[in-house]
PDB file of N, CA and C in Angstrom:
ATOM      1  N   MET J   1     217.016 -36.767  37.235  1.00 62.00           N
ATOM      2  CA  MET J   1     215.780 -36.024  37.256  1.00 62.00           C
ATOM      3  C   MET J   1     214.918 -36.553  38.394  1.00 62.00           C
ATOM      4  N   LEU J   2     214.418 -35.665  39.182  1.00 75.00           N
ATOM      5  CA  LEU J   2     213.543 -36.037  40.286  1.00 75.00           C
ATOM      6  C   LEU J   2     212.103 -36.101  39.804  1.00 75.00           C
ATOM      7  N   VAL J   3     211.387 -37.081  40.329  1.00 79.00           N
ATOM      8  CA  VAL J   3     209.984 -37.274  39.957  1.00 79.00           C
ATOM      9  C   VAL J   3     209.138 -37.170  41.211  1.00 79.00           C
ATOM     10  N   ASP J   4     208.048 -36.451  41.115  1.00 83.00           N
ATOM     11  CA  ASP J   4     207.117 -36.351  42.228  1.00 83.00           C
ATOM     12  C   ASP J   4     206.355 -37.677  42.320  1.00 83.00           C
ATOM     13  N   PRO J   5     206.419 -38.374  43.452  1.00 82.00           N
ATOM     14  CA  PRO J   5     205.719 -39.663  43.585  1.00 82.00           C
ATOM     15  C   PRO J   5     204.224 -39.573  43.280  1.00 82.00           C
ATOM     16  N   ALA J   6     203.634 -38.415  43.480  1.00 84.00           N
ATOM     17  CA  ALA J   6     202.208 -38.251  43.198  1.00 84.00           C
ATOM     18  C   ALA J   6     201.919 -38.322  41.699  1.00 84.00           C
ATOM     19  N   ASP J   7     202.947 -38.117  40.877  1.00 88.00           N
ATOM     20  CA  ASP J   7     202.766 -38.166  39.428  1.00 88.00           C
ATOM     21  C   ASP J   7     202.903 -39.574  38.850  1.00 88.00           C
ATOM     22  N   LEU J   8     203.310 -40.543  39.670  1.00 92.00           N
ATOM     23  CA  LEU J   8     203.497 -41.905  39.178  1.00 92.00           C
ATOM     24  C   LEU J   8     202.151 -42.593  38.968  1.00 92.00           C
ATOM     25  N   THR J   9     202.061 -43.363  37.915  1.00 94.00           N
ATOM     26  CA  THR J   9     200.823 -44.073  37.576  1.00 94.00           C
ATOM     27  C   THR J   9     200.896 -45.520  38.059  1.00 94.00           C
ATOM     28  N   ALA J  10     199.793 -46.220  37.933  1.00 95.00           N
ATOM     29  CA  ALA J  10     199.772 -47.644  38.258  1.00 95.00           C
ATOM     30  C   ALA J  10     200.778 -48.392  37.385  1.00 95.00           C
ATOM     31  N   ALA J  11     200.878 -48.016  36.123  1.00 95.00           N
ATOM     32  CA  ALA J  11     201.833 -48.666  35.217  1.00 95.00           C
ATOM     33  C   ALA J  11     203.266 -48.433  35.674  1.00 95.00           C
ATOM     34  N   ASP J  12     203.571 -47.240  36.172  1.00 95.00           N
ATOM     35  CA  ASP J  12     204.914 -46.960  36.686  1.00 95.00           C
ATOM     36  C   ASP J  12     205.239 -47.867  37.867  1.00 95.00           C
ATOM     37  N   HIS J  13     204.280 -47.997  38.774  1.00 96.00           N
ATOM     38  CA  HIS J  13     204.491 -48.848  39.939  1.00 96.00           C
ATOM     39  C   HIS J  13     204.611 -50.318  39.529  1.00 96.00           C
ATOM     40  N   LEU J  14     203.831 -50.732  38.574  1.00 96.00           N
ATOM     41  CA  LEU J  14     203.883 -52.115  38.117  1.00 96.00           C
ATOM     42  C   LEU J  14     205.211 -52.407  37.418  1.00 96.00           C
ATOM     43  N   ASN J  15     205.720 -51.469  36.651  1.00 96.00           N
ATOM     44  CA  ASN J  15     207.041 -51.642  36.038  1.00 96.00           C
ATOM     45  C   ASN J  15     208.115 -51.769  37.111  1.00 96.00           C
ATOM     46  N   GLY J  16     208.010 -50.957  38.144  1.00 96.00           N
ATOM     47  CA  GLY J  16     208.951 -51.057  39.261  1.00 96.00           C
ATOM     48  C   GLY J  16     208.843 -52.400  39.964  1.00 96.00           C
ATOM     49  N   ALA J  17     207.625 -52.897  40.119  1.00 97.00           N
ATOM     50  CA  ALA J  17     207.431 -54.206  40.762  1.00 97.00           C
ATOM     51  C   ALA J  17     208.099 -55.302  39.944  1.00 97.00           C
ATOM     52  N   ARG J  18     207.960 -55.235  38.627  1.00 97.00           N
ATOM     53  CA  ARG J  18     208.610 -56.232  37.766  1.00 97.00           C
ATOM     54  C   ARG J  18     210.127 -56.163  37.906  1.00 97.00           C
ATOM     55  N   GLU J  19     210.662 -54.953  37.923  1.00 97.00           N
ATOM     56  CA  GLU J  19     212.107 -54.781  38.061  1.00 97.00           C
ATOM     57  C   GLU J  19     212.596 -55.336  39.400  1.00 97.00           C
ATOM     58  N   MET J  20     211.859 -55.074  40.459  1.00 96.00           N
ATOM     59  CA  MET J  20     212.270 -55.567  41.780  1.00 96.00           C
ATOM     60  C   MET J  20     212.166 -57.096  41.844  1.00 96.00           C
ATOM     61  N   ALA J  21     211.139 -57.656  41.247  1.00 96.00           N
ATOM     62  CA  ALA J  21     211.008 -59.116  41.222  1.00 96.00           C
ATOM     63  C   ALA J  21     212.168 -59.737  40.448  1.00 96.00           C
ATOM     64  N   ASP J  22     212.520 -59.140  39.321  1.00 97.00           N
ATOM     65  CA  ASP J  22     213.641 -59.641  38.517  1.00 97.00           C
ATOM     66  C   ASP J  22     214.969 -59.530  39.255  1.00 97.00           C
ATOM     67  N   ALA J  23     215.074 -58.531  40.125  1.00 97.00           N
ATOM     68  CA  ALA J  23     216.295 -58.307  40.889  1.00 97.00           C
ATOM     69  C   ALA J  23     216.333 -59.137  42.173  1.00 97.00           C
ATOM     70  N   GLY J  24     215.309 -59.957  42.400  1.00 95.00           N
ATOM     71  CA  GLY J  24     215.278 -60.784  43.606  1.00 95.00           C
ATOM     72  C   GLY J  24     214.862 -60.027  44.853  1.00 95.00           C
ATOM     73  N   ARG J  25     214.080 -58.988  44.700  1.00 95.00           N
ATOM     74  CA  ARG J  25     213.598 -58.182  45.832  1.00 95.00           C
ATOM     75  C   ARG J  25     212.089 -58.327  45.940  1.00 95.00           C
ATOM     76  N   PRO J  26     211.613 -59.499  46.408  1.00 94.00           N
ATOM     77  CA  PRO J  26     210.168 -59.767  46.387  1.00 94.00           C
ATOM     78  C   PRO J  26     209.344 -58.846  47.271  1.00 94.00           C
ATOM     79  N   PHE J  27     209.877 -58.400  48.403  1.00 94.00           N
ATOM     80  CA  PHE J  27     209.072 -57.542  49.263  1.00 94.00           C
ATOM     81  C   PHE J  27     208.879 -56.165  48.635  1.00 94.00           C
ATOM     82  N   LEU J  28     209.934 -55.614  48.033  1.00 96.00           N
ATOM     83  CA  LEU J  28     209.779 -54.334  47.343  1.00 96.00           C
ATOM     84  C   LEU J  28     208.841 -54.477  46.152  1.00 96.00           C
ATOM     85  N   ALA J  29     208.930 -55.606  45.452  1.00 96.00           N
ATOM     86  CA  ALA J  29     208.003 -55.865  44.345  1.00 96.00           C
ATOM     87  C   ALA J  29     206.569 -55.874  44.856  1.00 96.00           C
ATOM     88  N   HIS J  30     206.357 -56.519  45.984  1.00 96.00           N
ATOM     89  CA  HIS J  30     205.018 -56.583  46.588  1.00 96.00           C
ATOM     90  C   HIS J  30     204.505 -55.187  46.940  1.00 96.00           C
ATOM     91  N   LEU J  31     205.346 -54.359  47.556  1.00 96.00           N
ATOM     92  CA  LEU J  31     204.922 -53.014  47.946  1.00 96.00           C
ATOM     93  C   LEU J  31     204.565 -52.163  46.726  1.00 96.00           C
ATOM     94  N   LEU J  32     205.376 -52.237  45.691  1.00 96.00           N
ATOM     95  CA  LEU J  32     205.083 -51.481  44.475  1.00 96.00           C
ATOM     96  C   LEU J  32     203.812 -51.991  43.807  1.00 96.00           C
ATOM     97  N   ALA J  33     203.619 -53.308  43.818  1.00 97.00           N
ATOM     98  CA  ALA J  33     202.413 -53.884  43.217  1.00 97.00           C
ATOM     99  C   ALA J  33     201.168 -53.491  44.017  1.00 97.00           C
ATOM    100  N   GLU J  34     201.286 -53.422  45.326  1.00 96.00           N
ATOM    101  CA  GLU J  34     200.153 -52.982  46.146  1.00 96.00           C
ATOM    102  C   GLU J  34     199.737 -51.563  45.775  1.00 96.00           C
ATOM    103  N   GLU J  35     200.720 -50.695  45.555  1.00 96.00           N
ATOM    104  CA  GLU J  35     200.394 -49.321  45.165  1.00 96.00           C
ATOM    105  C   GLU J  35     199.782 -49.308  43.772  1.00 96.00           C
ATOM    106  N   ALA J  36     200.295 -50.121  42.867  1.00 96.00           N
ATOM    107  CA  ALA J  36     199.708 -50.217  41.521  1.00 96.00           C
ATOM    108  C   ALA J  36     198.260 -50.685  41.610  1.00 96.00           C
ATOM    109  N   ALA J  37     198.010 -51.679  42.443  1.00 97.00           N
ATOM    110  CA  ALA J  37     196.647 -52.196  42.603  1.00 97.00           C
ATOM    111  C   ALA J  37     195.728 -51.126  43.198  1.00 97.00           C
ATOM    112  N   ARG J  38     196.244 -50.363  44.144  1.00 96.00           N
ATOM    113  CA  ARG J  38     195.452 -49.297  44.762  1.00 96.00           C
ATOM    114  C   ARG J  38     195.055 -48.239  43.737  1.00 96.00           C
ATOM    115  N   LEU J  39     195.937 -47.987  42.791  1.00 95.00           N
ATOM    116  CA  LEU J  39     195.680 -46.958  41.775  1.00 95.00           C
ATOM    117  C   LEU J  39     194.863 -47.479  40.590  1.00 95.00           C
ATOM    118  N   THR J  40     194.591 -48.776  40.580  1.00 95.00           N
ATOM    119  CA  THR J  40     193.859 -49.386  39.478  1.00 95.00           C
ATOM    120  C   THR J  40     192.360 -49.336  39.757  1.00 95.00           C
ATOM    121  N   ALA J  41     191.610 -48.862  38.790  1.00 94.00           N
ATOM    122  CA  ALA J  41     190.162 -48.694  38.972  1.00 94.00           C
ATOM    123  C   ALA J  41     189.401 -50.010  38.896  1.00 94.00           C
ATOM    124  N   ALA J  42     189.859 -50.949  38.093  1.00 96.00           N
ATOM    125  CA  ALA J  42     189.138 -52.212  37.894  1.00 96.00           C
ATOM    126  C   ALA J  42     189.497 -53.208  39.006  1.00 96.00           C
ATOM    127  N   PRO J  43     188.520 -53.617  39.808  1.00 96.00           N
ATOM    128  CA  PRO J  43     188.795 -54.546  40.909  1.00 96.00           C
ATOM    129  C   PRO J  43     189.428 -55.862  40.453  1.00 96.00           C
ATOM    130  N   ALA J  44     188.999 -56.389  39.316  1.00 97.00           N
ATOM    131  CA  ALA J  44     189.557 -57.654  38.838  1.00 97.00           C
ATOM    132  C   ALA J  44     191.036 -57.498  38.477  1.00 97.00           C
ATOM    133  N   THR J  45     191.380 -56.381  37.883  1.00 96.00           N
ATOM    134  CA  THR J  45     192.777 -56.130  37.533  1.00 96.00           C
ATOM    135  C   THR J  45     193.618 -55.948  38.789  1.00 96.00           C
ATOM    136  N   ALA J  46     193.082 -55.231  39.760  1.00 96.00           N
ATOM    137  CA  ALA J  46     193.797 -55.038  41.025  1.00 96.00           C
ATOM    138  C   ALA J  46     194.024 -56.375  41.720  1.00 96.00           C
ATOM    139  N   ALA J  47     193.031 -57.248  41.700  1.00 97.00           N
ATOM    140  CA  ALA J  47     193.178 -58.572  42.315  1.00 97.00           C
ATOM    141  C   ALA J  47     194.239 -59.397  41.589  1.00 97.00           C
ATOM    142  N   GLU J  48     194.292 -59.269  40.276  1.00 97.00           N
ATOM    143  CA  GLU J  48     195.296 -59.997  39.497  1.00 97.00           C
ATOM    144  C   GLU J  48     196.707 -59.502  39.829  1.00 97.00           C
ATOM    145  N   ILE J  49     196.856 -58.197  39.976  1.00 96.00           N
ATOM    146  CA  ILE J  49     198.155 -57.629  40.348  1.00 96.00           C
ATOM    147  C   ILE J  49     198.576 -58.161  41.707  1.00 96.00           C
ATOM    148  N   ARG J  50     197.658 -58.142  42.670  1.00 96.00           N
ATOM    149  CA  ARG J  50     197.986 -58.626  44.016  1.00 96.00           C
ATOM    150  C   ARG J  50     198.331 -60.109  44.013  1.00 96.00           C
ATOM    151  N   ALA J  51     197.665 -60.885  43.184  1.00 95.00           N
ATOM    152  CA  ALA J  51     197.948 -62.320  43.111  1.00 95.00           C
ATOM    153  C   ALA J  51     199.314 -62.583  42.473  1.00 95.00           C
ATOM    154  N   THR J  52     199.725 -61.720  41.567  1.00 96.00           N
ATOM    155  CA  THR J  52     201.002 -61.890  40.891  1.00 96.00           C
ATOM    156  C   THR J  52     202.171 -61.574  41.821  1.00 96.00           C
ATOM    157  N   TYR J  53     201.984 -60.629  42.721  1.00 95.00           N
ATOM    158  CA  TYR J  53     203.036 -60.202  43.643  1.00 95.00           C
ATOM    159  C   TYR J  53     202.548 -60.322  45.088  1.00 95.00           C
ATOM    160  N   PRO J  54     202.403 -61.549  45.596  1.00 93.00           N
ATOM    161  CA  PRO J  54     201.906 -61.716  46.973  1.00 93.00           C
ATOM    162  C   PRO J  54     202.948 -61.279  48.004  1.00 93.00           C
ATOM    163  N   ASP J  55     202.497 -61.046  49.199  1.00 91.00           N
ATOM    164  CA  ASP J  55     203.392 -60.689  50.304  1.00 91.00           C
ATOM    165  C   ASP J  55     204.299 -61.879  50.595  1.00 91.00           C
ATOM    166  N   PRO J  56     205.619 -61.731  50.413  1.00 89.00           N
ATOM    167  CA  PRO J  56     206.517 -62.861  50.643  1.00 89.00           C
ATOM    168  C   PRO J  56     206.556 -63.310  52.102  1.00 89.00           C
ATOM    169  N   ASN J  57     206.168 -62.435  53.016  1.00 86.00           N
ATOM    170  CA  ASN J  57     206.135 -62.824  54.425  1.00 86.00           C
ATOM    171  C   ASN J  57     204.992 -63.793  54.712  1.00 86.00           C
ATOM    172  N   LEU J  58     203.977 -63.801  53.861  1.00 85.00           N
ATOM    173  CA  LEU J  58     202.835 -64.686  54.068  1.00 85.00           C
ATOM    174  C   LEU J  58     202.946 -65.963  53.231  1.00 85.00           C
ATOM    175  N   THR J  59     203.838 -65.982  52.250  1.00 70.00           N
ATOM    176  CA  THR J  59     203.904 -67.120  51.341  1.00 70.00           C
ATOM    177  C   THR J  59     205.156 -67.967  51.491  1.00 70.00           C
ATOM    178  N   ARG J  60     206.138 -67.488  52.223  1.00 64.00           N
ATOM    179  CA  ARG J  60     207.377 -68.261  52.329  1.00 64.00           C
ATOM    180  C   ARG J  60     207.195 -69.420  53.298  1.00 64.00           C
ATOM    181  N   THR J  61     207.971 -70.449  53.102  1.00 69.00           N
ATOM    182  CA  THR J  61     207.919 -71.606  53.989  1.00 69.00           C
ATOM    183  C   THR J  61     209.210 -71.698  54.768  1.00 69.00           C
ATOM    184  N   GLU J  62     209.111 -72.020  56.014  1.00 66.00           N
ATOM    185  CA  GLU J  62     210.277 -72.166  56.881  1.00 66.00           C
ATOM    186  C   GLU J  62     210.909 -73.537  56.671  1.00 66.00           C
ATOM    187  N   THR J  63     212.200 -73.542  56.669  1.00 71.00           N
ATOM    188  CA  THR J  63     212.930 -74.826  56.580  1.00 71.00           C
ATOM    189  C   THR J  63     213.922 -74.889  57.727  1.00 71.00           C
ATOM    190  N   ASP J  64     214.272 -76.094  58.089  1.00 65.00           N
ATOM    191  CA  ASP J  64     215.263 -76.267  59.175  1.00 65.00           C
ATOM    192  C   ASP J  64     216.661 -76.332  58.648  1.00 65.00           C
TER     193      ASP J  64
END
């Protein structure tokens, strides 16, 4: 079944972010969480979502 992306809710995106994080796909989790945060009306909740799924490009550490 095809779903129109415009019909997805913040909860749908957040569920997808959890699934991607569990699957070891942190960047996709981050992107889905960003969309969930954008769709969330409460600023504190949006900030919590963003803190839970930070951009892995900004948080990873380089090793030799």
